[in-house]
Coordinates of N, CA and C in Angstrom, one line a residue:
Chain W
S1 N -1.1 -14.2 -2.7 CA -0.4 -14.2 -4.0 C -0.4 -12.9 -4.7
Q2 N 0.6 -12.6 -5.5 CA 0.6 -11.3 -6.1 C -0.2 -11.3 -7.4
Q3 N -1.0 -10.3 -7.5 CA -1.8 -10.1 -8.7 C -1.1 -9.3 -9.7
G4 N -0.6 -8.1 -9.3 CA 0.1 -7.2 -10.2 C 1.5 -7.4 -10.3
E5 N 2.0 -7.2 -11.4 CA 3.5 -7.3 -11.7 C 3.9 -6.1 -12.4
E6 N 4.8 -5.3 -11.8 CA 5.3 -4.1 -12.4 C 6.5 -4.4 -13.3
D7 N 6.6 -3.6 -14.3 CA 7.7 -3.8 -15.3 C 8.1 -2.4 -15.7
P8 N 9.4 -2.0 -15.7 CA 10.5 -2.8 -15.2 C 10.6 -2.8 -13.7
Q9 N 11.5 -3.6 -13.2 CA 11.7 -3.6 -11.7 C 12.4 -2.4 -11.3
A10 N 13.3 -1.9 -12.2 CA 14.0 -0.7 -11.9 C 14.2 0.2 -13.1
L11 N 14.2 1.5 -13.0 CA 14.3 2.4 -14.1 C 15.0 3.6 -13.7
S12 N 16.1 3.9 -14.5 CA 16.9 5.1 -14.2 C 16.9 6.0 -15.4
I13 N 16.5 7.2 -15.3 CA 16.4 8.2 -16.4 C 16.9 9.5 -16.0
Q14 N 17.2 10.4 -17.0 CA 17.6 11.7 -16.7 C 16.4 12.6 -16.4
E15 N 16.7 13.6 -15.5 CA 15.7 14.6 -15.2 C 15.1 15.2 -16.5
G16 N 13.9 15.4 -16.5 CA 13.2 16.0 -17.7 C 12.7 15.0 -18.7
E17 N 13.2 13.8 -18.6 CA 12.7 12.7 -19.5 C 11.3 12.2 -19.0
N18 N 10.6 11.4 -19.8 CA 9.4 10.8 -19.4 C 9.7 9.4 -18.8
A19 N 9.0 9.0 -17.8 CA 9.1 7.7 -17.3 C 7.9 6.9 -17.4
T20 N 8.0 5.7 -17.9 CA 6.8 4.8 -18.1 C 7.0 3.5 -17.4
M21 N 6.0 3.2 -16.6 CA 6.0 1.9 -15.8 C 4.8 1.1 -16.2
N22 N 4.9 -0.2 -16.2 CA 3.8 -1.0 -16.6 C 3.4 -2.0 -15.5
C23 N 2.1 -2.3 -15.5 CA 1.6 -3.3 -14.5 C 0.7 -4.3 -15.2
S24 N 0.9 -5.5 -15.0 CA 0.0 -6.6 -15.5 C -0.6 -7.3 -14.4
Y25 N -1.8 -7.8 -14.6 CA -2.6 -8.5 -13.6 C -3.3 -9.7 -14.2
K26 N -3.9 -10.5 -13.3 CA -4.3 -11.8 -13.8 C -5.8 -12.0 -13.9
T27 N -6.5 -11.4 -12.9 CA -8.0 -11.6 -12.9 C -8.8 -10.3 -13.2
S28 N -10.1 -10.5 -13.3 CA -10.9 -9.3 -13.6 C -10.8 -8.4 -12.3
I29 N -10.9 -7.1 -12.6 CA -10.8 -6.1 -11.5 C -11.9 -5.1 -11.5
N30 N -12.1 -4.5 -10.3 CA -13.0 -3.4 -10.2 C -12.3 -2.1 -10.5
N31 N -11.1 -1.9 -10.0 CA -10.3 -0.7 -10.3 C -8.8 -1.1 -10.1
L32 N -7.9 -0.2 -10.6 CA -6.5 -0.3 -10.5 C -6.0 1.0 -10.0
Q33 N -5.0 0.9 -9.0 CA -4.5 2.1 -8.4 C -3.0 2.1 -8.5
W34 N -2.5 3.3 -8.5 CA -1.0 3.5 -8.5 C -0.7 4.3 -7.2
Y35 N 0.4 3.8 -6.5 CA 0.9 4.5 -5.3 C 2.4 4.8 -5.5
R36 N 2.9 5.7 -4.8 CA 4.3 6.1 -4.7 C 4.8 5.9 -3.3
Q37 N 6.0 5.3 -3.2 CA 6.6 5.1 -1.9 C 8.0 5.7 -1.9
N38 N 8.3 6.7 -1.1 CA 9.6 7.2 -0.9 C 10.3 6.2 0.0
S39 N 11.6 6.1 -0.1 CA 12.4 5.1 0.6 C 12.1 5.2 2.1
G40 N 11.7 4.0 2.7 CA 11.5 3.9 4.1 C 10.2 4.6 4.6
R41 N 9.3 5.0 3.7 CA 8.2 5.7 4.1 C 6.9 5.0 3.7
G42 N 5.8 5.6 4.1 CA 4.5 5.0 3.8 C 4.2 5.3 2.3
L43 N 3.1 4.7 1.8 CA 2.7 4.8 0.4 C 1.7 6.0 0.3
V44 N 1.8 6.6 -0.9 CA 0.9 7.8 -1.2 C 0.1 7.4 -2.4
H45 N -1.2 7.5 -2.3 CA -2.1 7.2 -3.4 C -1.9 8.3 -4.5
L46 N -1.7 7.8 -5.7 CA -1.5 8.8 -6.8 C -2.8 8.9 -7.6
I47 N -3.3 7.8 -8.1 CA -4.4 7.8 -9.0 C -5.1 6.5 -9.1
L48 N -6.4 6.5 -9.3 CA -7.3 5.3 -9.4 C -8.0 5.3 -10.8
I49 N -8.0 4.2 -11.4 CA -8.7 4.1 -12.7 C -9.6 2.9 -12.6
R50 N -10.9 3.2 -13.0 CA -11.9 2.1 -12.9 C -11.8 1.2 -14.1
S51 N -12.4 0.1 -14.0 CA -12.3 -0.9 -15.1 C -13.0 -0.5 -16.3
N52 N -14.0 0.5 -16.2 CA -14.6 1.0 -17.4 C -14.0 2.3 -18.0
E53 N -12.9 2.6 -17.4 CA -12.1 3.8 -17.9 C -10.9 3.3 -18.7
R54 N -10.4 4.1 -19.6 CA -9.3 3.7 -20.4 C -8.1 4.6 -20.2
E55 N -8.3 5.8 -19.8 CA -7.2 6.7 -19.5 C -7.6 7.8 -18.5
K56 N -6.6 8.2 -17.7 CA -6.9 9.2 -16.7 C -5.6 10.0 -16.5
H57 N -5.8 11.3 -16.2 CA -4.7 12.2 -16.0 C -4.8 12.9 -14.7
S58 N -3.6 13.1 -14.1 CA -3.5 13.9 -12.9 C -2.2 14.6 -12.9
G59 N -2.2 15.9 -13.2 CA -1.0 16.7 -13.3 C -0.1 16.1 -14.3
R60 N 1.1 15.7 -13.9 CA 2.1 15.1 -14.8 C 1.9 13.6 -15.0
L61 N 0.9 13.1 -14.4 CA 0.7 11.6 -14.4 C -0.4 11.3 -15.5
R62 N -0.1 10.2 -16.2 CA -1.1 9.7 -17.1 C -1.2 8.2 -16.9
V63 N -2.4 7.7 -16.7 CA -2.6 6.3 -16.5 C -3.5 5.7 -17.6
T64 N -3.1 4.6 -18.1 CA -3.9 3.9 -19.1 C -4.3 2.5 -18.6
L65 N -5.4 2.0 -19.0 CA -5.8 0.7 -18.6 C -6.4 0.0 -19.8
D66 N -5.9 -1.2 -20.0 CA -6.3 -2.1 -21.1 C -6.8 -3.4 -20.5
T67 N -8.1 -3.5 -20.3 CA -8.7 -4.7 -19.6 C -8.6 -5.9 -20.5
S68 N -8.5 -5.7 -21.8 CA -8.4 -6.9 -22.7 C -7.0 -7.6 -22.5
K69 N -6.0 -6.7 -22.3 CA -4.6 -7.2 -22.1 C -4.3 -7.4 -20.6
K70 N -5.2 -7.0 -19.7 CA -5.0 -7.0 -18.3 C -3.7 -6.3 -18.0
S71 N -3.6 -5.0 -18.4 CA -2.4 -4.3 -18.1 C -2.7 -2.8 -18.0
S72 N -1.8 -2.1 -17.3 CA -1.9 -0.7 -17.1 C -0.5 -0.1 -17.2
S73 N -0.5 1.2 -17.6 CA 0.8 1.9 -17.6 C 0.6 3.2 -16.9
L74 N 1.7 3.6 -16.2 CA 1.8 4.9 -15.6 C 2.9 5.7 -16.3
L75 N 2.6 6.8 -16.8 CA 3.5 7.7 -17.4 C 3.7 9.0 -16.6
I76 N 5.0 9.3 -16.3 CA 5.3 10.5 -15.6 C 6.0 11.4 -16.6
T77 N 5.5 12.5 -16.9 CA 6.1 13.4 -17.9 C 7.0 14.4 -17.2
A78 N 8.0 14.8 -17.9 CA 9.0 15.8 -17.5 C 9.4 15.5 -16.0
S79 N 10.1 14.4 -15.9 CA 10.4 13.9 -14.5 C 11.3 14.9 -13.8
R80 N 11.2 14.8 -12.5 CA 12.0 15.6 -11.6 C 12.7 14.7 -10.6
A81 N 13.7 15.3 -9.9 CA 14.5 14.5 -8.9 C 13.5 14.0 -7.8
A82 N 12.5 14.8 -7.5 CA 11.6 14.4 -6.4 C 10.7 13.3 -6.8
D83 N 10.7 12.9 -8.1 CA 9.9 11.7 -8.5 C 10.6 10.4 -8.2
T84 N 11.9 10.5 -7.7 CA 12.6 9.3 -7.3 C 11.9 8.6 -6.2
A85 N 11.5 7.3 -6.4 CA 10.7 6.6 -5.5 C 10.4 5.2 -6.1
S86 N 9.7 4.4 -5.3 CA 9.1 3.1 -5.8 C 7.7 3.3 -6.1
Y87 N 7.2 2.8 -7.2 CA 5.8 2.9 -7.7 C 5.2 1.6 -7.7
F88 N 4.0 1.5 -7.1 CA 3.3 0.2 -7.0 C 1.9 0.3 -7.6
C89 N 1.5 -0.7 -8.3 CA 0.2 -0.8 -8.7 C -0.6 -1.8 -7.8
A90 N -1.8 -1.5 -7.6 CA -2.7 -2.4 -6.7 C -4.0 -2.5 -7.4
T91 N -4.5 -3.7 -7.4 CA -5.8 -4.0 -8.1 C -6.8 -4.4 -7.0
A92 N -8.0 -3.9 -7.2 CA -9.2 -4.3 -6.4 C -10.0 -5.3 -7.2
V93 N -9.9 -6.5 -6.7 CA -10.6 -7.6 -7.4 C -12.1 -7.6 -7.1
D94 N -12.9 -7.9 -8.1 CA -14.3 -7.8 -8.0 C -14.9 -8.6 -6.8
S95 N -14.3 -9.7 -6.4 CA -14.9 -10.6 -5.5 C -15.0 -10.0 -4.1
N96 N -13.9 -9.4 -3.6 CA -14.0 -8.9 -2.3 C -13.3 -7.5 -2.1
Y97 N -12.9 -6.9 -3.2 CA -12.4 -5.6 -3.2 C -11.2 -5.4 -2.4
Q98 N -10.5 -6.4 -1.9 CA -9.2 -6.2 -1.2 C -8.2 -5.9 -2.3
L99 N -7.3 -5.0 -1.9 CA -6.2 -4.6 -2.8 C -5.1 -5.7 -2.9
I100 N -4.7 -6.0 -4.1 CA -3.6 -7.0 -4.3 C -2.5 -6.2 -5.0
W101 N -1.3 -6.3 -4.4 CA -0.2 -5.4 -4.8 C 0.9 -6.1 -5.6
G102 N 1.4 -5.3 -6.5 CA 2.6 -5.7 -7.2 C 3.9 -5.5 -6.4
A103 N 5.0 -5.9 -6.9 CA 6.3 -5.8 -6.2 C 6.9 -4.4 -6.4
G104 N 6.4 -3.6 -7.4 CA 6.9 -2.2 -7.5 C 8.0 -2.0 -8.5
T105 N 8.0 -0.8 -9.0 CA 9.1 -0.4 -9.9 C 9.9 0.7 -9.2
K106 N 11.2 0.5 -9.1 CA 12.0 1.5 -8.4 C 12.5 2.5 -9.5
L107 N 12.1 3.8 -9.4 CA 12.4 4.8 -10.3 C 13.5 5.7 -9.7
I108 N 14.6 5.9 -10.5 CA 15.6 6.9 -10.1 C 15.7 7.9 -11.2
I109 N 15.6 9.2 -10.7 CA 15.8 10.3 -11.6 C 17.1 11.0 -11.4
K110 N 17.9 10.9 -12.4 CA 19.3 11.5 -12.3 C 19.3 13.0 -12.6
P111 N 19.9 13.8 -11.8 CA 19.9 15.2 -12.1 C 20.8 15.6 -13.2
Chain J
S1 N -8.9 18.0 8.2 CA -8.4 17.0 7.2 C -8.1 15.7 8.0
Q2 N -8.0 14.6 7.3 CA -7.8 13.4 7.9 C -6.2 13.1 8.0
T3 N -5.8 12.6 9.1 CA -4.4 12.3 9.3 C -4.4 10.9 9.9
I4 N -3.3 10.2 9.7 CA -3.0 8.9 10.3 C -1.7 8.9 10.9
H5 N -1.6 8.4 12.2 CA -0.4 8.4 12.9 C 0.0 6.9 13.2
Q6 N 1.2 6.6 13.1 CA 1.7 5.3 13.3 C 3.0 5.4 14.0
W7 N 3.1 4.6 15.1 CA 4.4 4.6 15.9 C 4.7 3.3 16.5
P8 N 6.0 3.0 16.9 CA 7.1 3.9 16.6 C 7.6 3.8 15.1
A9 N 8.5 4.6 14.7 CA 9.0 4.5 13.4 C 10.0 3.4 13.2
T10 N 10.8 3.1 14.2 CA 11.7 1.9 14.2 C 11.6 1.2 15.5
L11 N 11.9 -0.1 15.5 CA 11.8 -0.9 16.7 C 12.7 -2.1 16.5
V12 N 13.5 -2.3 17.5 CA 14.4 -3.5 17.6 C 14.0 -4.3 18.8
Q13 N 13.5 -5.5 18.6 CA 13.0 -6.3 19.7 C 13.7 -7.7 19.7
P14 N 13.9 -8.3 20.8 CA 14.5 -9.6 20.9 C 13.5 -10.7 20.6
V15 N 13.9 -11.8 20.0 CA 13.0 -12.9 19.8 C 12.3 -13.3 21.1
G16 N 11.1 -13.6 21.0 CA 10.3 -14.0 22.2 C 9.7 -12.9 23.0
S17 N 10.0 -11.7 22.6 CA 9.4 -10.5 23.3 C 8.1 -10.2 22.7
P18 N 7.2 -9.4 23.5 CA 5.9 -9.0 22.9 C 6.0 -7.8 22.0
L19 N 5.0 -7.6 21.3 CA 4.9 -6.5 20.3 C 3.6 -5.7 20.4
S20 N 3.7 -4.4 20.3 CA 2.5 -3.6 20.2 C 2.7 -2.4 19.4
L21 N 2.1 -2.4 18.2 CA 2.2 -1.3 17.3 C 0.9 -0.6 17.2
E22 N 0.9 0.7 17.3 CA -0.4 1.4 17.4 C -0.6 2.4 16.2
C23 N -1.8 2.5 15.8 CA -2.2 3.3 14.6 C -3.4 4.1 15.0
T24 N -3.4 5.4 14.8 CA -4.7 6.1 15.1 C -4.9 7.0 13.9
V25 N -6.2 7.2 13.7 CA -6.7 8.1 12.6 C -7.4 9.2 13.1
E26 N -7.2 10.4 12.6 CA -8.0 11.6 13.0 C -8.7 12.2 11.9
G27 N -9.8 12.9 12.2 CA -10.6 13.6 11.2 C -11.6 12.8 10.4
T28 N -11.8 11.6 10.8 CA -12.8 10.7 10.1 C -13.5 9.8 11.1
S29 N -14.6 9.2 10.7 CA -15.2 8.3 11.6 C -15.6 7.0 10.9
N30 N -15.6 5.9 11.6 CA -15.9 4.6 11.0 C -15.1 4.3 9.8
P31 N -13.8 4.5 9.8 CA -13.0 4.1 8.7 C -12.7 2.6 8.6
N32 N -12.4 2.1 7.5 CA -11.9 0.8 7.3 C -10.4 0.9 7.6
L33 N -9.9 0.0 8.5 CA -8.4 0.1 8.9 C -7.7 -1.2 8.5
Y34 N -6.4 -1.0 8.1 CA -5.7 -2.1 7.5 C -4.3 -2.2 8.2
W35 N -3.8 -3.4 8.4 CA -2.3 -3.6 8.7 C -1.7 -4.4 7.5
Y36 N -0.6 -3.8 7.0 CA 0.1 -4.5 5.9 C 1.5 -4.8 6.4
R37 N 2.2 -5.7 5.8 CA 3.6 -5.9 6.0 C 4.3 -5.9 4.6
Q38 N 5.4 -5.3 4.6 CA 6.2 -5.2 3.3 C 7.5 -5.8 3.5
A39 N 7.9 -6.8 2.8 CA 9.2 -7.4 2.9 C 10.1 -6.5 1.9
A40 N 11.4 -6.5 2.2 CA 12.3 -5.7 1.4 C 12.2 -5.9 -0.1
G41 N 12.0 -4.8 -0.8 CA 11.9 -4.9 -2.3 C 10.6 -5.6 -2.8
R42 N 9.6 -5.7 -1.9 CA 8.4 -6.4 -2.4 C 7.2 -5.6 -2.2
G43 N 6.1 -6.1 -2.7 CA 4.8 -5.4 -2.5 C 4.3 -5.6 -1.1
L44 N 3.0 -5.2 -0.9 CA 2.4 -5.3 0.4 C 1.6 -6.5 0.6
Q45 N 1.7 -7.1 1.8 CA 0.9 -8.2 2.2 C -0.1 -7.8 3.2
L46 N -1.4 -8.0 2.9 CA -2.4 -7.6 3.9 C -2.4 -8.6 5.1
L47 N -2.3 -8.1 6.3 CA -2.3 -9.0 7.5 C -3.7 -9.0 8.1
F48 N -4.2 -7.8 8.4 CA -5.6 -7.7 9.1 C -6.3 -6.5 8.5
Y49 N -7.6 -6.6 8.6 CA -8.4 -5.4 8.3 C -9.6 -5.4 9.2
S50 N -10.1 -4.2 9.4 CA -11.3 -4.0 10.3 C -12.3 -3.0 9.7
V51 N -13.5 -3.4 9.7 CA -14.6 -2.5 9.2 C -15.3 -1.8 10.4
G52 N -15.0 -2.1 11.6 CA -15.6 -1.5 12.8 C -15.0 -1.9 14.1
I53 N -15.4 -1.3 15.1 CA -14.9 -1.6 16.5 C -15.1 -3.1 16.8
G54 N -14.0 -3.7 17.2 CA -14.0 -5.1 17.6 C -14.1 -6.1 16.4
Q55 N -14.2 -5.6 15.2 CA -14.3 -6.5 14.0 C -13.0 -6.6 13.3
I56 N -12.4 -7.8 13.4 CA -11.1 -8.0 12.8 C -11.1 -9.2 11.9
S57 N -10.6 -9.0 10.7 CA -10.5 -10.1 9.7 C -9.0 -10.3 9.5
S58 N -8.6 -11.6 9.5 CA -7.3 -12.0 9.4 C -7.1 -12.6 8.0
E59 N -6.1 -12.1 7.3 CA -5.9 -12.6 5.9 C -4.9 -13.7 5.8
V60 N -3.9 -13.7 6.7 CA -2.8 -14.7 6.7 C -2.6 -15.2 8.1
P61 N -2.5 -16.5 8.3 CA -2.2 -17.0 9.6 C -0.8 -16.5 10.1
Q62 N -0.8 -15.9 11.2 CA 0.4 -15.2 11.7 C 0.7 -15.5 13.1
N63 N 1.8 -15.1 13.5 CA 2.2 -15.0 14.9 C 1.7 -13.7 15.5
L64 N 0.8 -13.0 14.7 CA 0.4 -11.7 15.1 C -1.1 -11.7 15.3
S65 N -1.6 -10.7 16.0 CA -3.0 -10.4 16.2 C -3.3 -9.0 16.1
A66 N -4.5 -8.6 15.9 CA -4.9 -7.2 15.8 C -6.1 -6.9 16.6
S67 N -6.2 -5.7 17.0 CA -7.4 -5.3 17.8 C -7.8 -3.9 17.4
R68 N -9.1 -3.6 17.6 CA -9.6 -2.3 17.3 C -10.5 -1.9 18.5
P69 N -9.9 -1.4 19.6 CA -10.6 -1.1 20.8 C -11.5 0.2 20.7
Q70 N -11.1 1.1 19.7 CA -11.8 2.3 19.5 C -12.0 2.5 18.0
D71 N -12.9 3.4 17.6 CA -13.2 3.5 16.2 C -12.0 3.9 15.4
R72 N -11.1 4.7 15.9 CA -10.0 5.2 15.1 C -8.7 4.7 15.6
Q73 N -8.7 3.6 16.3 CA -7.4 3.0 16.8 C -7.3 1.6 16.4
F74 N -6.2 1.2 15.9 CA -5.9 -0.1 15.4 C -4.6 -0.6 15.9
I75 N -4.5 -1.7 16.6 CA -3.3 -2.2 17.2 C -2.9 -3.5 16.7
L76 N -1.6 -3.6 16.4 CA -1.0 -4.9 15.9 C -0.2 -5.4 17.1
S77 N -0.4 -6.7 17.4 CA 0.3 -7.3 18.6 C 0.9 -8.6 18.3
S78 N 1.8 -9.0 19.2 CA 2.3 -10.3 19.2 C 2.7 -10.7 20.6
K79 N 2.5 -11.9 21.1 CA 2.9 -12.3 22.4 C 4.3 -12.7 22.4
K80 N 4.8 -13.3 21.3 CA 6.2 -13.7 21.3 C 6.7 -13.6 19.8
L81 N 7.6 -12.6 19.6 CA 8.1 -12.3 18.3 C 9.0 -13.4 17.8
L82 N 8.9 -13.7 16.5 CA 9.9 -14.6 15.8 C 10.8 -13.8 14.9
L83 N 11.9 -14.3 14.5 CA 12.8 -13.6 13.6 C 12.1 -13.3 12.3
S84 N 11.2 -14.2 11.9 CA 10.5 -14.0 10.6 C 9.4 -12.8 10.7
D85 N 9.2 -12.3 11.9 CA 8.3 -11.2 12.0 C 9.0 -9.8 11.6
S86 N 10.2 -9.9 11.4 CA 10.9 -8.6 11.0 C 10.3 -8.1 9.6
G87 N 10.3 -6.8 9.5 CA 9.7 -6.3 8.3 C 9.3 -4.8 8.5
F88 N 8.7 -4.3 7.5 CA 8.1 -2.9 7.5 C 6.6 -3.0 7.6
Y89 N 6.1 -2.5 8.7 CA 4.6 -2.6 8.9 C 4.0 -1.3 8.6
L90 N 2.9 -1.4 7.9 CA 2.2 -0.2 7.5 C 0.7 -0.3 7.9
C91 N 0.2 0.8 8.4 CA -1.2 0.9 8.7 C -1.8 1.8 7.7
A92 N -3.1 1.6 7.3 CA -3.7 2.4 6.3 C -5.2 2.5 6.7
W93 N -5.9 3.5 6.1 CA -7.3 3.6 6.3 C -7.9 4.0 5.0
G94 N -9.2 3.7 4.9 CA -10.0 4.0 3.7 C -11.4 4.0 4.0
Y95 N -12.2 4.8 3.3 CA -13.7 4.8 3.5 C -14.3 3.6 3.0
I96 N -13.9 3.2 1.8 CA -14.6 2.1 1.1 C -13.6 1.1 0.7
M97 N -13.9 -0.2 0.9 CA -13.0 -1.3 0.6 C -12.7 -1.2 -0.9
G98 N -11.4 -1.2 -1.2 CA -11.0 -1.3 -2.6 C -10.8 0.0 -3.3
L99 N -11.0 1.1 -2.6 CA -10.8 2.4 -3.1 C -9.5 3.0 -2.5
G100 N -9.1 4.2 -2.8 CA -7.8 4.7 -2.4 C -7.6 4.7 -0.9
Y101 N -6.5 4.2 -0.5 CA -6.1 4.1 0.9 C -5.1 5.2 1.3
T102 N -5.1 5.6 2.5 CA -4.1 6.6 3.1 C -3.3 5.8 4.1
F103 N -2.0 5.9 3.9 CA -1.0 5.1 4.7 C -0.4 5.9 5.8
G104 N 0.0 5.2 6.9 CA 0.9 5.8 7.8 C 2.3 5.7 7.3
S105 N 3.2 6.3 8.1 CA 4.6 6.4 7.7 C 5.4 5.1 7.9
G106 N 4.7 4.1 8.6 CA 5.4 2.8 8.7 C 6.2 2.6 9.9
T107 N 6.4 1.3 10.3 CA 7.3 1.0 11.4 C 8.2 -0.1 10.9
R108 N 9.5 0.2 11.1 CA 10.5 -0.8 10.7 C 10.8 -1.7 11.9
L109 N 10.4 -2.9 11.9 CA 10.6 -3.8 13.0 C 11.8 -4.8 12.7
T110 N 12.7 -4.8 13.5 CA 13.8 -5.8 13.4 C 13.8 -6.7 14.7
V111 N 13.6 -8.0 14.4 CA 13.7 -8.9 15.5 C 15.0 -9.6 15.6
V112 N 15.7 -9.5 16.7 CA 17.1 -10.0 16.8 C 17.2 -11.1 17.8

């Protein structure tokens, strides 16, 4: 069963704008991770945030985690055409640490 | 540095034929290895994982099986493919369960 649900399912913005994607989950977690997948390719790990962290940065990426609302957001600032991809959140649940995946947000950056 | 190789990139197989997808990891030892399947426009479904040679855990009853004959080799197999086995198969590795995984480039399997 899917734990994470990304919102929106698809997002199209102009190059240079900021892109925000959200992920909601249902059970308590050990950590939450964001991955990027270019069309027809494997996934690339972007960032991991632990359940005791609230915000994390990596380059143009900013991730927040609100465990009380069971939600996370991924912000990509100053978007570029190369950011066009699908973005997935995955949660590691405390019981067995297997990753449970959302269905992804498809991000399109228009030049 | 660690690398993961997965092949072939695409595969078209008739119903009832066997399957063998191979994944190898370089530059690390005793990794946790994973096979995932991704349906179009969906997230990933874990099929199998392995924490060591010969140790395979199955997450979903499938027409598929997995083997780990060597520390850095993970094989996904089927004796007889079904149409429903079509999908995008991804191999991944990680040091610690539940932390960041590194994925292979995937195999697009079409069963006809």
